[in-house]
Coordinates of C-alpha atoms in Angstrom, one line a residue:
X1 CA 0.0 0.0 0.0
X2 CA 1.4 3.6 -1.0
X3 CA 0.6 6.6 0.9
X4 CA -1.4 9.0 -1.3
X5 CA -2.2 12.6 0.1
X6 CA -3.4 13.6 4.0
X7 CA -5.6 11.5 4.9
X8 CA -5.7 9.4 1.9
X9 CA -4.2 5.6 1.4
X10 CA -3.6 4.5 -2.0
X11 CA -4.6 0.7 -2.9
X12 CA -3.7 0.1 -6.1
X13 CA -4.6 1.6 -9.5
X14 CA -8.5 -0.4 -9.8
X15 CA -9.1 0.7 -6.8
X16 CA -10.3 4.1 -5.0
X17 CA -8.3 5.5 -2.9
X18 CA -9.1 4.7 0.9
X19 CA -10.2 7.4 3.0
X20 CA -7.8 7.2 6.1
X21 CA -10.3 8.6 8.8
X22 CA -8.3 8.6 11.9
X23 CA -5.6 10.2 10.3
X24 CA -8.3 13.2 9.4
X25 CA -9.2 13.2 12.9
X26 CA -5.6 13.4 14.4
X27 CA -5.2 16.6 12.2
X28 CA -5.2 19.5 14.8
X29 CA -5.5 21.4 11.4
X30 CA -8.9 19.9 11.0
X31 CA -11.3 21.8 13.1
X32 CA -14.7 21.5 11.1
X33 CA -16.5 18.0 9.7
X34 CA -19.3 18.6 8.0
X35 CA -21.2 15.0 7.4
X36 CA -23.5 15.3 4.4
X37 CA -25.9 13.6 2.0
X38 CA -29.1 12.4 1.1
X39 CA -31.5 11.7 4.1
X40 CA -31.7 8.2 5.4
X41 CA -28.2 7.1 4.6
X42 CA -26.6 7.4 8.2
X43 CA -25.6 10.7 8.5
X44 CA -26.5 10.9 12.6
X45 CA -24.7 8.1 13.2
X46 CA -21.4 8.4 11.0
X47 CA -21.6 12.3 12.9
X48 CA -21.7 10.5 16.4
X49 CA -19.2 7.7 15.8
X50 CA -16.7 9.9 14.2
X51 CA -17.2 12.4 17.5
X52 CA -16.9 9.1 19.6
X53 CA -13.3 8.2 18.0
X54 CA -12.2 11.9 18.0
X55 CA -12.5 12.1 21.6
X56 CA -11.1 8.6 21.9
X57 CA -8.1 10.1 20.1
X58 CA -7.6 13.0 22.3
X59 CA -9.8 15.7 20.4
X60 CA -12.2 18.0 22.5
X61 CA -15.0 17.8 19.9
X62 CA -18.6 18.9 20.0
X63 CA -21.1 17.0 17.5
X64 CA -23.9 19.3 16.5
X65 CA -26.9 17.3 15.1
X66 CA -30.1 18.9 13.5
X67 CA -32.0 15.1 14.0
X68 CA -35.3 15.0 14.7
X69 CA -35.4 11.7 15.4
X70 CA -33.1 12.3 18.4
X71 CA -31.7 8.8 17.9
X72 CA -28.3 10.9 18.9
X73 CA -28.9 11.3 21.9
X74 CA -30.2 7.9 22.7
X75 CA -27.2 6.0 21.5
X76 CA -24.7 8.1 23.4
X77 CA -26.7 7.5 26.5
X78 CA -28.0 10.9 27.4
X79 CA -31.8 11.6 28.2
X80 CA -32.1 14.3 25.4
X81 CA -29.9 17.1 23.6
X82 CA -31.4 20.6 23.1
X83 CA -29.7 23.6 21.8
X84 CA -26.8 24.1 24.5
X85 CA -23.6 21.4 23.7
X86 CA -24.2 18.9 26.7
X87 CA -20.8 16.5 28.0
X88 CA -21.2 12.8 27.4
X89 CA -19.4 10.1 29.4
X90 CA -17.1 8.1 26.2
X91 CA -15.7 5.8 28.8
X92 CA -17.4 2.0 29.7
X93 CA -19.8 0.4 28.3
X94 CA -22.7 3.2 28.2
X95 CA -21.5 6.1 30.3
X96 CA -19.1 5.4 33.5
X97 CA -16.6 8.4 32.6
X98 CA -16.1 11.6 31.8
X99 CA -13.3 12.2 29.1
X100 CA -11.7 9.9 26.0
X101 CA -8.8 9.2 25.8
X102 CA -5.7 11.6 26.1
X103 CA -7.7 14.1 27.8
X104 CA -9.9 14.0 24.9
X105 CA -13.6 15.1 25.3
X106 CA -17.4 14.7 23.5
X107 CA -20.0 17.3 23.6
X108 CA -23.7 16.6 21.9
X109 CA -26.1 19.5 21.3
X110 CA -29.4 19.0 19.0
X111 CA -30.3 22.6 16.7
X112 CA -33.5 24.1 18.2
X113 CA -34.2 26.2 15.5
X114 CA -36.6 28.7 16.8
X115 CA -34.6 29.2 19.7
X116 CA -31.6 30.2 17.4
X117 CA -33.4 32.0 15.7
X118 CA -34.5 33.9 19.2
X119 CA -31.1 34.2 20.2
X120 CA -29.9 36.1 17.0
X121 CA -32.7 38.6 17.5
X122 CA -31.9 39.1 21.3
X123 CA -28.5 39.2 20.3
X124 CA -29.0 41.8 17.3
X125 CA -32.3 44.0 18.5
X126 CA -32.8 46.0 21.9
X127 CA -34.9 44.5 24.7
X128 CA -38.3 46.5 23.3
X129 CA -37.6 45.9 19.9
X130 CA -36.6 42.2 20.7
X131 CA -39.8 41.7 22.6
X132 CA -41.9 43.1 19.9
X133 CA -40.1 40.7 17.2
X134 CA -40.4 37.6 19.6
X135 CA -43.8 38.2 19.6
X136 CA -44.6 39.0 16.4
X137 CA -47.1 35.6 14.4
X138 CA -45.5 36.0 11.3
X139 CA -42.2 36.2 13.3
X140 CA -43.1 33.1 14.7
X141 CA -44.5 31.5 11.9
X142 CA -41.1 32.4 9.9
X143 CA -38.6 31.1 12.8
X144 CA -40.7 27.5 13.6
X145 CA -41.0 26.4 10.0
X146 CA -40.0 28.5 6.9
X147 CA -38.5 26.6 3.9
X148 CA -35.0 27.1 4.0
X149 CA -34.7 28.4 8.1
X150 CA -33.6 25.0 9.7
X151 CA -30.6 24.8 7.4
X152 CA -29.8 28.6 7.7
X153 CA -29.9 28.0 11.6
X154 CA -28.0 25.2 11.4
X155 CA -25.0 27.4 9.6
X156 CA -25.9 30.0 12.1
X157 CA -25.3 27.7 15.4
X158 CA -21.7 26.2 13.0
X159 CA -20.7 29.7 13.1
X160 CA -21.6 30.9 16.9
X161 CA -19.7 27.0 18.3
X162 CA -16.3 27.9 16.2
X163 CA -16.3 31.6 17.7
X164 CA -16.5 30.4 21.0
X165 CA -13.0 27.9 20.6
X166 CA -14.3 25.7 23.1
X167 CA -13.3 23.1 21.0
X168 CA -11.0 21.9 18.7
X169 CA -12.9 19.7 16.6
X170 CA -16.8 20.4 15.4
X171 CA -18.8 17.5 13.8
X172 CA -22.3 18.8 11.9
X173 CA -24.7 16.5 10.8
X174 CA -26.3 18.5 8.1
X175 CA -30.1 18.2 7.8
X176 CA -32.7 15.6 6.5
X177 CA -33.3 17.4 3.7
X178 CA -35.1 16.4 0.5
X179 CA -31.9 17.1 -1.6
X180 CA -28.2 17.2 0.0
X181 CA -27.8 20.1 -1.7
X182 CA -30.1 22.4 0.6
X183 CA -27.4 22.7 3.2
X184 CA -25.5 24.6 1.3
X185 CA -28.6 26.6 -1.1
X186 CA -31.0 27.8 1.9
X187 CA -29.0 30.1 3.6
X188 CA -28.5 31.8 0.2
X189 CA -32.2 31.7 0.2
X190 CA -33.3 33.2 3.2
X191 CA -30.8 35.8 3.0
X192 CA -32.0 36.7 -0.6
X193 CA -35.5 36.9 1.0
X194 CA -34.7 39.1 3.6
X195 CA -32.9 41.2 1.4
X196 CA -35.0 41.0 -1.5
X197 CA -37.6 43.3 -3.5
X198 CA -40.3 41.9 -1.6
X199 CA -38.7 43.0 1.6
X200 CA -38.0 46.5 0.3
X201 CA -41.5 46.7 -1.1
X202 CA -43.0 46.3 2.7
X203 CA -40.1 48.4 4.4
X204 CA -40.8 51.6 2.0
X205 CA -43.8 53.2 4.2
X206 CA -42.0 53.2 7.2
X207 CA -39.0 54.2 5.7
X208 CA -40.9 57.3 3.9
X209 CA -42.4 58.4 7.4
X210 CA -46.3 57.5 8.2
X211 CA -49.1 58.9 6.8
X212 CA -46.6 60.9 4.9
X213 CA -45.2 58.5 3.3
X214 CA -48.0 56.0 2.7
X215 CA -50.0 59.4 0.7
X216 CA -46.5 60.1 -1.0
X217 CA -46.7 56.3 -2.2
X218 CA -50.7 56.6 -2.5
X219 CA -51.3 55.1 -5.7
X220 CA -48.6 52.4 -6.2
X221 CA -47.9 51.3 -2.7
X222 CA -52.4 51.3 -2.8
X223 CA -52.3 48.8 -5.7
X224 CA -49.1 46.4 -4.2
X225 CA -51.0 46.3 -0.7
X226 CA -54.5 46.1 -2.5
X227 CA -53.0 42.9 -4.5
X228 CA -50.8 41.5 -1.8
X229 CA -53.8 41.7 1.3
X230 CA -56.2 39.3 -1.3
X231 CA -53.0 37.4 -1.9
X232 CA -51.8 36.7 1.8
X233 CA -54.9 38.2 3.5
X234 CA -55.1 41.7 5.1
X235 CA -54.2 40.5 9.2
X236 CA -51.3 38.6 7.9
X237 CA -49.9 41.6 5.4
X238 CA -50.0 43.6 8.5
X239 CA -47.7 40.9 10.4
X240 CA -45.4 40.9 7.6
X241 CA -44.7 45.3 7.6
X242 CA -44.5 44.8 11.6
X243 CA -42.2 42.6 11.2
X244 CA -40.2 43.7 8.5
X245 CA -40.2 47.4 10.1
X246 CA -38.5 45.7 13.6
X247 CA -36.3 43.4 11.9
X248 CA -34.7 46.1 9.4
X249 CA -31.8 46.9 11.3
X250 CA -31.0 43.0 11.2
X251 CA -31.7 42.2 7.6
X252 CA -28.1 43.0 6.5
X253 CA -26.4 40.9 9.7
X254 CA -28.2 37.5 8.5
X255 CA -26.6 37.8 4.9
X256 CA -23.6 39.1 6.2
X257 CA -23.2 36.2 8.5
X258 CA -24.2 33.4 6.1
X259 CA -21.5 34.7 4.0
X260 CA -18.7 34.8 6.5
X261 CA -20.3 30.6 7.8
X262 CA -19.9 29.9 3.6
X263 CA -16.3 31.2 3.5
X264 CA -15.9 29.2 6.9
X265 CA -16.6 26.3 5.1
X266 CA -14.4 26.8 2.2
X267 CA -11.4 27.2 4.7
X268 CA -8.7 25.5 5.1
X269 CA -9.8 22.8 8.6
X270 CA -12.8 22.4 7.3
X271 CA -13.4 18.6 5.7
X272 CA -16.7 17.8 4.0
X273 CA -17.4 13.6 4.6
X274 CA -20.3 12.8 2.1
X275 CA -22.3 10.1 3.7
X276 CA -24.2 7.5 0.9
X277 CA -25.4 3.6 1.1
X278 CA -24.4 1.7 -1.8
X279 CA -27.8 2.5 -3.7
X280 CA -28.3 4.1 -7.0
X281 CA -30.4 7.3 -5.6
X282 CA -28.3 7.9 -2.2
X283 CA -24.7 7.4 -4.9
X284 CA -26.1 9.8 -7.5
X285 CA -27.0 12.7 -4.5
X286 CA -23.2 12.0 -3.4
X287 CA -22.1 12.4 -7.0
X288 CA -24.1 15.8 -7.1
X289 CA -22.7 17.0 -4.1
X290 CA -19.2 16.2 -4.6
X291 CA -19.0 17.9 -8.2
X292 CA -20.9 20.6 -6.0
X293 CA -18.3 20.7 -3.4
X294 CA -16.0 21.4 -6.0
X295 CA -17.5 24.1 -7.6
X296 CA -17.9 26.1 -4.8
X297 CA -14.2 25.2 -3.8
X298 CA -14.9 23.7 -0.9
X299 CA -12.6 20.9 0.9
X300 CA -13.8 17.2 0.2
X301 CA -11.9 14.8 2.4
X302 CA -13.7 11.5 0.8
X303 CA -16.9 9.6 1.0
X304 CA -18.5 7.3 3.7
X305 CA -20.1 4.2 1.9
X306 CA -22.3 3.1 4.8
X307 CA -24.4 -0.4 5.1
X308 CA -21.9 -2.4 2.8
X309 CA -22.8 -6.1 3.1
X310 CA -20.7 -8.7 2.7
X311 CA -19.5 -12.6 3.1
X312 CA -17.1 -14.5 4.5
X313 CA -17.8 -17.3 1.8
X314 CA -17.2 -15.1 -1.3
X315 CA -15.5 -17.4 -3.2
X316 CA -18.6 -19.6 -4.1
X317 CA -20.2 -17.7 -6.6
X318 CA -23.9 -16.7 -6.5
X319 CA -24.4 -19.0 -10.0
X320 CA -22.6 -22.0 -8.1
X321 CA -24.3 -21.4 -4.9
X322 CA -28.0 -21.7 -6.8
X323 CA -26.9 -25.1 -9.4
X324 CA -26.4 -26.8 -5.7
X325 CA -29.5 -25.8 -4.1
X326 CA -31.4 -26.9 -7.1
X327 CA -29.4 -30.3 -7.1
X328 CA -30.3 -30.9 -3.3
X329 CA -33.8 -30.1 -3.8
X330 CA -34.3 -32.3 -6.5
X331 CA -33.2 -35.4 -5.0
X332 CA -30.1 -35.3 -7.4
X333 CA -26.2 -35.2 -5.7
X334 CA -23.1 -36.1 -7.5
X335 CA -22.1 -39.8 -7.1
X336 CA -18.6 -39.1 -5.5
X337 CA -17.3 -42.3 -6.6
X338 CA -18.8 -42.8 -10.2
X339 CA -18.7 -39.1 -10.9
X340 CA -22.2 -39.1 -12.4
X341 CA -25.6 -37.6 -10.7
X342 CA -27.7 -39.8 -9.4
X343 CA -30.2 -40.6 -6.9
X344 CA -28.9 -42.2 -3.8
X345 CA -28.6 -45.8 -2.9
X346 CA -31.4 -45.6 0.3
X347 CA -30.6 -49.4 0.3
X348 CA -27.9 -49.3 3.1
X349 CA -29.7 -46.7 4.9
X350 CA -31.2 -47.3 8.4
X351 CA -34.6 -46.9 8.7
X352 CA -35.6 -42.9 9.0
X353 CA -31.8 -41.9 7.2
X354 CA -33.8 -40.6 4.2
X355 CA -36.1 -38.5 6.4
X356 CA -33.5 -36.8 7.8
X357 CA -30.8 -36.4 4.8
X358 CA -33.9 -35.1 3.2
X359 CA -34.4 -32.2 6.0
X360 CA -30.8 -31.5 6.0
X361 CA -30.4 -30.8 2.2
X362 CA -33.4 -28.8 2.9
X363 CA -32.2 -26.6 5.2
X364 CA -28.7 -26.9 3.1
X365 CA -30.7 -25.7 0.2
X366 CA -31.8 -22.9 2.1
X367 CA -28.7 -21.4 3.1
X368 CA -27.6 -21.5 -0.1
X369 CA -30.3 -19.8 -1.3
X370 CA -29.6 -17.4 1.0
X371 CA -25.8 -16.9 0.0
X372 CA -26.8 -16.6 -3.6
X373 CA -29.3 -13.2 -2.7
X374 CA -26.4 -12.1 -0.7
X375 CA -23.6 -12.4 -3.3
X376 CA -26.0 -11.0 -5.7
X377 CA -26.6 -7.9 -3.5
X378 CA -22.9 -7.4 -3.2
X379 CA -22.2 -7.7 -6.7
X380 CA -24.9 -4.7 -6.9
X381 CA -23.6 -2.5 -4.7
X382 CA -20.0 -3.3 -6.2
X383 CA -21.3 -2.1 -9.6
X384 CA -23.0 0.8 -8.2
X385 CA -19.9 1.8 -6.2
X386 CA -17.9 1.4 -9.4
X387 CA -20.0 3.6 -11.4
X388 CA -19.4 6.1 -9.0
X389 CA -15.7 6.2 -8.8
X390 CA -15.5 5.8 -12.6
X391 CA -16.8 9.3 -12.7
X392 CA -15.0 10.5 -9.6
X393 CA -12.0 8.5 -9.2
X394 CA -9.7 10.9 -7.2
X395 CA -12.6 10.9 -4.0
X396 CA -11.1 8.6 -0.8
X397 CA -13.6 5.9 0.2
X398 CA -14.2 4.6 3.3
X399 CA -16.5 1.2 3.3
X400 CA -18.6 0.8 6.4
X401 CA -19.9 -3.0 6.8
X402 CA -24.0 -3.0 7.7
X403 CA -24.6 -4.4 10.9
X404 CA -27.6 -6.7 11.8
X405 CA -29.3 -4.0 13.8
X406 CA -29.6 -0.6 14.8
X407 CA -26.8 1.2 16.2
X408 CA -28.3 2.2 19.9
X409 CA -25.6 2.9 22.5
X410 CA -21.9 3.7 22.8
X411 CA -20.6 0.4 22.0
X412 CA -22.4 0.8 18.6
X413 CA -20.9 4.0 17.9
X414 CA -17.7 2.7 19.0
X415 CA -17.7 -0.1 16.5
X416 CA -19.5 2.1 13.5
X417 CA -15.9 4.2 14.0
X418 CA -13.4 1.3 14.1
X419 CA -15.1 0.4 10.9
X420 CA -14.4 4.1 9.7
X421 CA -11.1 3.6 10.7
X422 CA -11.0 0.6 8.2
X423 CA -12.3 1.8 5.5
X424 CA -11.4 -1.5 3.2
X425 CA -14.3 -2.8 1.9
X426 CA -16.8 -4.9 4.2
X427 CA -16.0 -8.7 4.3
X428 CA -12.3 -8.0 3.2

């Protein structure tokens, strides 16, 4: 094996390189992860086992995970996470200690959106003017659930946990989000929004002055607010100019911030792991994303191939596996000592023998049956990973086996990360 570049094995020229993940996590260099993909490929749990092994390494590293499923904080043993980084206990079996290894520590904190969003305004707004925005229904309507705010909050609370330098190491678990892509598009969104025509539109009364300016803008601001009240209704267009009029001052602050989080992630110490199974849809999003990535110059370390089965029997082929089942279940076996298939001489046999050679090669049938589905998955997945790095041969790949259940405590992170550690493809 030849060492390729940091944090990156070389295997041989058919091969990917492997993704070397505890050398990325021994960087002190490294002081972002950002774990992305499509949803449902094992995001959550690659974030938490990779925060697991950091501060098993010696890394003080918080994992920040926008989950609603809080399965997070389940498997590392806590009660719940909420929006303030909590300490977890990486030593025993489920909790027992307080540090990892080498002085090494794990934080866990869960995004609370809204309250995020609350602490920006509190942060950005005086106590009146705060109070009236808190208050505010379309305020509240906008911080619980407007397209694009969980993920702009989510590069909000990245960008508030690295000024703070608690920590060396910061692990996100980017959002379930319909596309991967939105992680990195919302913020963009929202800050267009806020800055946009629409915005200006509402804002221009109270920036002409009153009655003043609302008869200086009589007959074009009349037709906008006549069209907009039938369009969104007259109780919620007034929501909308309250709120915009409070939150003017801020408007500029949420763009400039989302900027200075997007140049954060193009940094160097920042390491983007793309999380996919091996599945057509969840290896297409990755391949999206990393040519993505690239585009917007932003620093790939590899990708995470997660559920990757396996067998320790992979030299008996899925064809050969299936010719013997059928043989069995047909009565048919190969005479060992004529070489020709035949039925069996029952003559010799005690009394019974046949009834149970005949549930034997049942079962025997069965588990090869059961081989055959599993070589033929693998040989599926192989070609789908191949497709893949044909088009994107230069990205490091980690294999993660699948394991027979769900990952559900600290030991199963634990072995999720040794598996990371691996990287070589499962059954190898």
């Amino acid at each position: 094996m030849s060492e390729g570049r940091e944090g990156v094995d070389t295997v041989g020229l058919d091969t990917p390189p492997r993704l070397a993940v505890d050398r990325l996590l021994d960087d002190r260099e490294t002081r972002i992860i950002v774990c992305c993909g499509a949803g449902g490929v094992g995001k959550t749990t690659t974030a938490a086992a990779l925060g697991v092994r950091a501060a098993a390494r010696g890394r003080k590293a918080v994992v920040l995970t926008i989950d609603p499923a809080r399965r997070l904080a389940q498997s590392m043993g806590i009660d719940s996470l909420d929006n303030t980084p909590r300490k977890v206990a990486t030593t025993g079996g489920g909790g027992g200690g307080e540090d990892g290894g080498d002085g090494g520590e794990l934080h866990a904190m869960m995004l609370d959106m809204k309250r995020t969003f609350d602490e920006i305004v509190e942060a950005h707004a005086d106590a009146e003017r705060a109070r009236a925005i808190l208050a505010n229904p379309f305020y509240q309507s906008l911080s619980a659930g407007f397209a694009g705010t969980q993920e702009y909050m989510a590069m909000e609370k990245l960008g508030q946990l690295r000024a703070r330098d608690d920590w060396d190491l910061i692990i996100v678990d980017t959002p379930p989000s319909r596309s991967a892509l939105d992680f990195l598009d919302a913020p963009k969104r929202l800050g267009s929004f806020l800055d946009g025509k629409f915005i200006r539109v509402l804002m221009a009364p109270a920036k002409v002055g009153g009655r003043a300016g609302m008869k200086f803008l009589n007959v074009g601001m009349s037709m906008m607010t006549g069209t907009l009240s039938k369009l969104m209704g007259a109780s919620l267009l007034k929501d909308v100019q309250t709120f915009v009029a409070a939150m003017d001052t801020m408007f500029g602050g949420f763009r400039t911030r989302a900027d200075a989080t997007f140049r954060l992630l193009q940094a160097p110490g920042t390491a983007f792991l793309v999380v996919a199974a091996p599945e057509p849809d969840a290896l297409r999003e990755a391949a999206y994303f990393v040519e993505r990535l690239a585009s917007e110059r932003m620093p790939l370390a590899g990708l995470v191939l997660n559920r990757v089965h396996g067998s320790g029997a992979d030299q008996l082929s899925a064809e050969r596996a299936l010719a013997a089942a059928e043989n069995l279940e047909e009565g048919g076996i190969v005479d060992q000592e004529s070489g020709k298939a035949g039925l069996r001489d029952t003559a010799a046999e005690p009394p019974g023998a046949d009834d149970d050679t005949t549930a034997v090669d049942r079962i025997t049938a069965g588990l090869l049956r059961l081989h055959a589905e599993r070589m033929q998955v693998i040989a599926r997945e192989q070609r789908t990973r191949d497709r893949f790095t044909s088009l994107h041969p230069e990205v490091a790949v980690a294999e993660v086996a699948a394991l027979p259940g769900d990952v559900h405590d600290l030991a199963g992170l634990r072995a999720i990360g040794e598996r990371l550690a691996a990287g070589v493809p499962a059954g190898a």
